[in-house]
Coordinates of C-alpha atoms and ligand atoms in Angstrom, one line a residue:
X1 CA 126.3 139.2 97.9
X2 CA 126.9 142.8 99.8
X3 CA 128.7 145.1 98.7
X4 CA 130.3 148.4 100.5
X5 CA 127.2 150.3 99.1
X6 CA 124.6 147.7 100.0
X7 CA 126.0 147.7 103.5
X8 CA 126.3 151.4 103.9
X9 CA 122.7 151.4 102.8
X10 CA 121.6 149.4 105.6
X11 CA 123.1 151.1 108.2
X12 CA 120.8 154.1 107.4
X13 CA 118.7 152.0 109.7
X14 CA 121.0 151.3 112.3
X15 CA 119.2 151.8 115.7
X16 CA 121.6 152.8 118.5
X17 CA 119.1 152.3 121.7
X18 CA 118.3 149.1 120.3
X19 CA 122.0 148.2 119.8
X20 CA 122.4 148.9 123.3
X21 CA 120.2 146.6 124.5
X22 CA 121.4 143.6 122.3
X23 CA 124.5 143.6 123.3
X24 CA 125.2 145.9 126.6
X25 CA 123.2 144.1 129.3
X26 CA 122.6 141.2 131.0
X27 CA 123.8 138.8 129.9
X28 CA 127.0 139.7 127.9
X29 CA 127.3 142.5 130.6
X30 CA 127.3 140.8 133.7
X31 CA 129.9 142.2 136.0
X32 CA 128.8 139.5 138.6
X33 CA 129.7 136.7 136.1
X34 CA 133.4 137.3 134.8
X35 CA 132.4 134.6 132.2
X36 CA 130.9 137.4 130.1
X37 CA 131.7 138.8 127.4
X38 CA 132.2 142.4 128.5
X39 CA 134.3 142.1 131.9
X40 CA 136.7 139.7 129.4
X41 CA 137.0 142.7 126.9
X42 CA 137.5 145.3 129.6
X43 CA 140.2 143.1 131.3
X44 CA 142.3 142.5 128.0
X45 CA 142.0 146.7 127.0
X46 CA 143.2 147.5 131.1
X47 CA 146.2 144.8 130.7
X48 CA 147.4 146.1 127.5
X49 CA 147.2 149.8 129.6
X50 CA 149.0 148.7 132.2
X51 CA 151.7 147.4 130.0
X52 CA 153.4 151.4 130.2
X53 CA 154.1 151.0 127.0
X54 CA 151.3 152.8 125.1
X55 CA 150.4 156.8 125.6
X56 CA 151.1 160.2 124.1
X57 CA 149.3 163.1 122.8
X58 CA 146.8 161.4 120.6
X59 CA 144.1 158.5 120.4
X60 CA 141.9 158.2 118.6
X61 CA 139.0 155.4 118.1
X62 CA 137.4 153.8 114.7
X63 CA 133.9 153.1 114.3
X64 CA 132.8 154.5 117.9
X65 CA 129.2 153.4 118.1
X66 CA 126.9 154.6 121.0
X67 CA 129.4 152.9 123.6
X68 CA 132.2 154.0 125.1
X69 CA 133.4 150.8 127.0
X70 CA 136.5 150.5 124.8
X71 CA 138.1 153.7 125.9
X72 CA 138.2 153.8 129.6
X73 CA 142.0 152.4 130.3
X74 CA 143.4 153.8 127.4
X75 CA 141.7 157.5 127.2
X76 CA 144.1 158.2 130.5
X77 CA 147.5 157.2 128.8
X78 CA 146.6 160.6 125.9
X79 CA 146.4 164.5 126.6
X80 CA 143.7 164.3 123.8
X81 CA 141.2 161.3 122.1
X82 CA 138.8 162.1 119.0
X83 CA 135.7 159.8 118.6
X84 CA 134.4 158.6 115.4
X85 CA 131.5 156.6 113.6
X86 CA 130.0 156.5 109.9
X87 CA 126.3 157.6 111.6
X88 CA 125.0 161.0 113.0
X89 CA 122.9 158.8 115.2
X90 CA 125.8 157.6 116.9
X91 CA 127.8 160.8 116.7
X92 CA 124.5 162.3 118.2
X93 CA 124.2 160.0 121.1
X94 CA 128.0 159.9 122.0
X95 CA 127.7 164.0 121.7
X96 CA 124.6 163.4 124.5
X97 CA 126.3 161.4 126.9
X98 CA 129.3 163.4 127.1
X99 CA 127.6 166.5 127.5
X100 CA 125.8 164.2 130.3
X101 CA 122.4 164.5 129.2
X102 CA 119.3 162.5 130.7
X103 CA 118.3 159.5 129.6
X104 CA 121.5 159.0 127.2
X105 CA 122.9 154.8 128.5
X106 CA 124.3 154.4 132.0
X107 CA 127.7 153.3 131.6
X108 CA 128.7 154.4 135.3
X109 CA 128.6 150.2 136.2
X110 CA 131.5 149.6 133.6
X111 CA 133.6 152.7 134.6
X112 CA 132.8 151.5 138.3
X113 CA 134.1 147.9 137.1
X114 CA 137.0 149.3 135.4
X115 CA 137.9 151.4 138.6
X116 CA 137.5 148.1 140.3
X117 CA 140.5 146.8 137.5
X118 CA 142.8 149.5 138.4
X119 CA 142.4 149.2 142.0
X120 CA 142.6 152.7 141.9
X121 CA 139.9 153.1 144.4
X122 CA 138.7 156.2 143.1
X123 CA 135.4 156.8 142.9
X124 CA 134.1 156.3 139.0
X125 CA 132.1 159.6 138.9
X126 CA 136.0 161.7 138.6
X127 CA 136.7 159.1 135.7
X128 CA 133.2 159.6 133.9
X129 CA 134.0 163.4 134.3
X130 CA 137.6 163.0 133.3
X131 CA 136.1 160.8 129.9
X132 CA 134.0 163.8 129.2
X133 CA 136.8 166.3 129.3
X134 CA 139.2 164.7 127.5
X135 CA 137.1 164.1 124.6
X136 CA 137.4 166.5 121.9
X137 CA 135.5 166.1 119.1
X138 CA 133.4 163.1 117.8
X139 CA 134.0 163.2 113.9
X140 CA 132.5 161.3 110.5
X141 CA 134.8 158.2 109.7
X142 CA 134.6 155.7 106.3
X143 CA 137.0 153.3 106.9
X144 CA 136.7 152.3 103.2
X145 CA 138.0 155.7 101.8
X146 CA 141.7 155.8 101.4
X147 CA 141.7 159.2 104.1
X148 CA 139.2 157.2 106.4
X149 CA 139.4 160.6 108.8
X150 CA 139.2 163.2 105.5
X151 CA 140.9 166.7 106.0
X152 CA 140.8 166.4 110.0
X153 CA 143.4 164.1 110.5
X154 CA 146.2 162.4 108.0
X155 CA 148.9 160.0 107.3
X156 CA 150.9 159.5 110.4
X157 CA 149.0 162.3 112.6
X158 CA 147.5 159.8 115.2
X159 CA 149.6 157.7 118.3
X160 CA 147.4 155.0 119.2
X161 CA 144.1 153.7 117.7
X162 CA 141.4 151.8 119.2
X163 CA 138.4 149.6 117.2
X164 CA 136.1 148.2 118.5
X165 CA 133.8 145.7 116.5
X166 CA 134.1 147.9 113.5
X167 CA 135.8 146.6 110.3
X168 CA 134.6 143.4 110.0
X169 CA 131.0 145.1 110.4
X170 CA 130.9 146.8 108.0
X171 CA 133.0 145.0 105.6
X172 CA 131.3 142.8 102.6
X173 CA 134.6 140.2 102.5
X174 CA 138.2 139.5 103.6
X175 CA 139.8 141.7 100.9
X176 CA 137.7 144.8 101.5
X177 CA 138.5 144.5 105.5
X178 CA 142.2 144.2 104.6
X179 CA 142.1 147.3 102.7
X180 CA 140.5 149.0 105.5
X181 CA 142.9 148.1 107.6
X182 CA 145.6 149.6 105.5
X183 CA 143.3 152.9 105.1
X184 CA 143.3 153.6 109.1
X185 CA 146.9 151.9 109.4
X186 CA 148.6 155.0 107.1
X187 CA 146.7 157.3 110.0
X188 CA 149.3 155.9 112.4
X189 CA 152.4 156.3 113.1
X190 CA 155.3 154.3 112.9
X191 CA 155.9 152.4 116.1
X192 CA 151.8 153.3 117.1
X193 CA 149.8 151.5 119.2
X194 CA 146.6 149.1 117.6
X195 CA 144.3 148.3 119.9
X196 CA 141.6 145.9 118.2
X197 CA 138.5 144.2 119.3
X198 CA 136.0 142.2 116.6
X199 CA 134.0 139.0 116.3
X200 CA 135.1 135.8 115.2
X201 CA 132.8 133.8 113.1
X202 CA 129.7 136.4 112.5
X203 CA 127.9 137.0 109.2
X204 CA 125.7 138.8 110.6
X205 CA 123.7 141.1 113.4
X206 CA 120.8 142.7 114.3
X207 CA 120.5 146.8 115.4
X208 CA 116.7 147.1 115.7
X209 CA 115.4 147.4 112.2
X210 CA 118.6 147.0 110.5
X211 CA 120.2 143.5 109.4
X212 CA 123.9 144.0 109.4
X213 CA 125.9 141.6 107.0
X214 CA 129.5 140.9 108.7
X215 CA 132.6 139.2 107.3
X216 CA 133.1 136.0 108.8
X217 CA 136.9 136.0 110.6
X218 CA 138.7 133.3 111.8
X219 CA 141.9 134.1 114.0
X220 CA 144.3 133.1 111.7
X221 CA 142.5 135.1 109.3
X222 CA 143.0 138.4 111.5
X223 CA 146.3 137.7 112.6
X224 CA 147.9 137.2 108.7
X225 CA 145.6 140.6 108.3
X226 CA 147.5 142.4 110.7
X227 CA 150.8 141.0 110.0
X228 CA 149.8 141.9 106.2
X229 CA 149.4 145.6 107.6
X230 CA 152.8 146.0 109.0
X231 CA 152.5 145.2 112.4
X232 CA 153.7 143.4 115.1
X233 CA 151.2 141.6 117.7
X234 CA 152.0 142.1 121.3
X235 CA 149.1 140.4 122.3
X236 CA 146.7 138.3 120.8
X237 CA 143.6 136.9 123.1
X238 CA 140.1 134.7 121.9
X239 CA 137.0 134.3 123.7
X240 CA 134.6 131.4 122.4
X241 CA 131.0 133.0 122.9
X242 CA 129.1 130.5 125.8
X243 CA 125.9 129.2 124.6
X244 CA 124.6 131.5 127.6
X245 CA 125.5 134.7 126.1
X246 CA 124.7 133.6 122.4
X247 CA 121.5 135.1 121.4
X248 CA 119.5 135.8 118.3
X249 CA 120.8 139.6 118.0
X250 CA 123.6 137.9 115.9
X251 CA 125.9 134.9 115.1
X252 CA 129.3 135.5 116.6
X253 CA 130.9 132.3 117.6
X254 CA 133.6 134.1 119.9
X255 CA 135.5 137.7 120.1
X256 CA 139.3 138.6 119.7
X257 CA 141.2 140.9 121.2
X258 CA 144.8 142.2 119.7
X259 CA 147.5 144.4 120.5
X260 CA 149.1 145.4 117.6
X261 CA 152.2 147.7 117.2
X262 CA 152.9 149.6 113.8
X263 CA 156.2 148.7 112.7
X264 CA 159.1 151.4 112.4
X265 CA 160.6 150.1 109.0
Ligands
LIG301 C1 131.1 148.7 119.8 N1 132.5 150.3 118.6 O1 129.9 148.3 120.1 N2 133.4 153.2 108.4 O2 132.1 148.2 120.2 C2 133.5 153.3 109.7 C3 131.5 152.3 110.1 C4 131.3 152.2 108.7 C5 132.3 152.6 107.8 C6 129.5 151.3 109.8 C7 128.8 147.5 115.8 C8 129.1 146.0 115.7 C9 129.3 145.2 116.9 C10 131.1 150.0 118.9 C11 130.2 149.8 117.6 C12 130.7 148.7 116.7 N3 129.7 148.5 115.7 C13 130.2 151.8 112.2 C14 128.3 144.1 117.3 C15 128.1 143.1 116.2 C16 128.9 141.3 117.5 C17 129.0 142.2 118.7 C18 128.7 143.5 118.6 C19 128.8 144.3 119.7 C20 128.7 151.6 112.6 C21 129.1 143.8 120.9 C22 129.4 142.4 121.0 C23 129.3 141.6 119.9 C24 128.8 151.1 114.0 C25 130.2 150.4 114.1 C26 130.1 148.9 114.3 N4 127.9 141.8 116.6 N5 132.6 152.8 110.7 N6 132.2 152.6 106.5 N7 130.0 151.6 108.5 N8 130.4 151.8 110.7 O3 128.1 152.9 112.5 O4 128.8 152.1 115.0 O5 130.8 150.6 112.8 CL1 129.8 141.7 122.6 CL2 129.6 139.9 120.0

């Protein structure tokens, strides 16, 4: 049975470079093959973008990671977007690629792909540059502690959040991810933007040495959570994982995508 400590413990050996190369190449990211998994989660973030409904001054995403995939529609709808994770190790390799170092991940094929979404036509190195710059800071986040952000940022301070993969990964069951949920919620504010990505039906994953536990979610199960929250879902999408893209890195049987909007009782 994990707990919130048990997990937090294992995460001390969370290996970003390896976690990179479970999950962000061939072949859950083909861009040739929009059967896989990535091209589907880039197209549901760019439709929800292109709704003109969500922007404002700022967004700010839970549970970054190493990847930065799941910002690049929505970072040009805010003047300003604040990264977050639990690990230095990620802090420290999201800090690298933004300050463009050598040898930090390529994602110039998903900007380029994303570019491609917004037939835009621009060429992805003014995006990449225009990521970088809009970035502010790249801050320590517990999604389990009632001010998941601490001092820097509180109740009602933040327009529109983005998660990617993050509660149910680091939460030990269904109550503990609910309360999460409410903890990041209360950083929103009324009438805010959700947008929410996670696994359907994982207990657990691999990130080099570390053996994640994950809270197994079923769709209804996420949708009564976010209803349970206080919001209303705009859009609600499900992708059942191919047998070509499941590998041994981890058990997800699929990945759902929601739009969620904080109501403005
Ligand atoms: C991503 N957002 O890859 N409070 O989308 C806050 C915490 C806490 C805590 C740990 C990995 C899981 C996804 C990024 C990173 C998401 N993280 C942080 C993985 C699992 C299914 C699957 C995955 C990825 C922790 C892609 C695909 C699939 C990590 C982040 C979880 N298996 N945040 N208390 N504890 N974290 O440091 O960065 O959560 Cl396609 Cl199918």
């Amino acid at each position: 049975m994990s707990t919130i400590q048990t997990i937090a413990e294992n995460y001390q050996s969370f290996n970003p470079r390896a976690y990179l190369q479970n999950n962000y190449i061939p072949p859950r990211a083909d861009f040739d093959n929009p059967g896989s998994v990535v091209p589907w989660k880039l197209r549901c973030l760019a439709d929800a973008c292109a709704s003109g409904e969500i922007g404002g001054q700022l967004m700010v995403d839970i549970g970054t990671g190493p990847t930065v995939y799941q910002l690049l529609s929505a970072f040009e709808l805010f003047k300003e977007v604040v990264l977050t994770d639990y690990l230095e190790v990620n802090r420290e390799e999201i800090r690298k690629w933004l300050r463009g170092e050598a040898g930090t991940f390529d994602w110039g094929p998903y900007i380029k792909h994303v570019c491609n979404i917004e037939g835009k036509g621009e060429p992805w190195e003014e995006k990449q540059n225009r990521l970088r710059a809009r970035v502010s800071k790249v801050i320590p986040v517990d999604i389990h502690q009632p001010c998941p952000l601490g001092k820097e940022l509180g109740p009602g301070s933040i327009d529109t959040l983005v998660s990617s993969f993050c509660l149910e990964a680091c939460s030990p069951d269904y109550g503990a991810f609910k309360k999460a949920l409410g903890n990041i919620t209360r950083l929103l504010k009324p009438g805010g933007h959700f947008l929410m990505i996670g696994a359907l039906e994982e207990s657990f994953y691999l990130a080099g040495e570390a053996k994640l536990s994950v809270v197994s979610l079923t769709e209804e199960m996420t949708k009564k959570a976010l209803c349970d929250a206080g919001y209303k879902i705009r859009d609600f999408r499900a992708y059942v994982m191919p047998q070509s893209m499941r590998t041994d890195v981890d058990d997800t049987k699929g990945i759902f995508f929601a739009w969620a909007q904080k109501e403005t009782k």
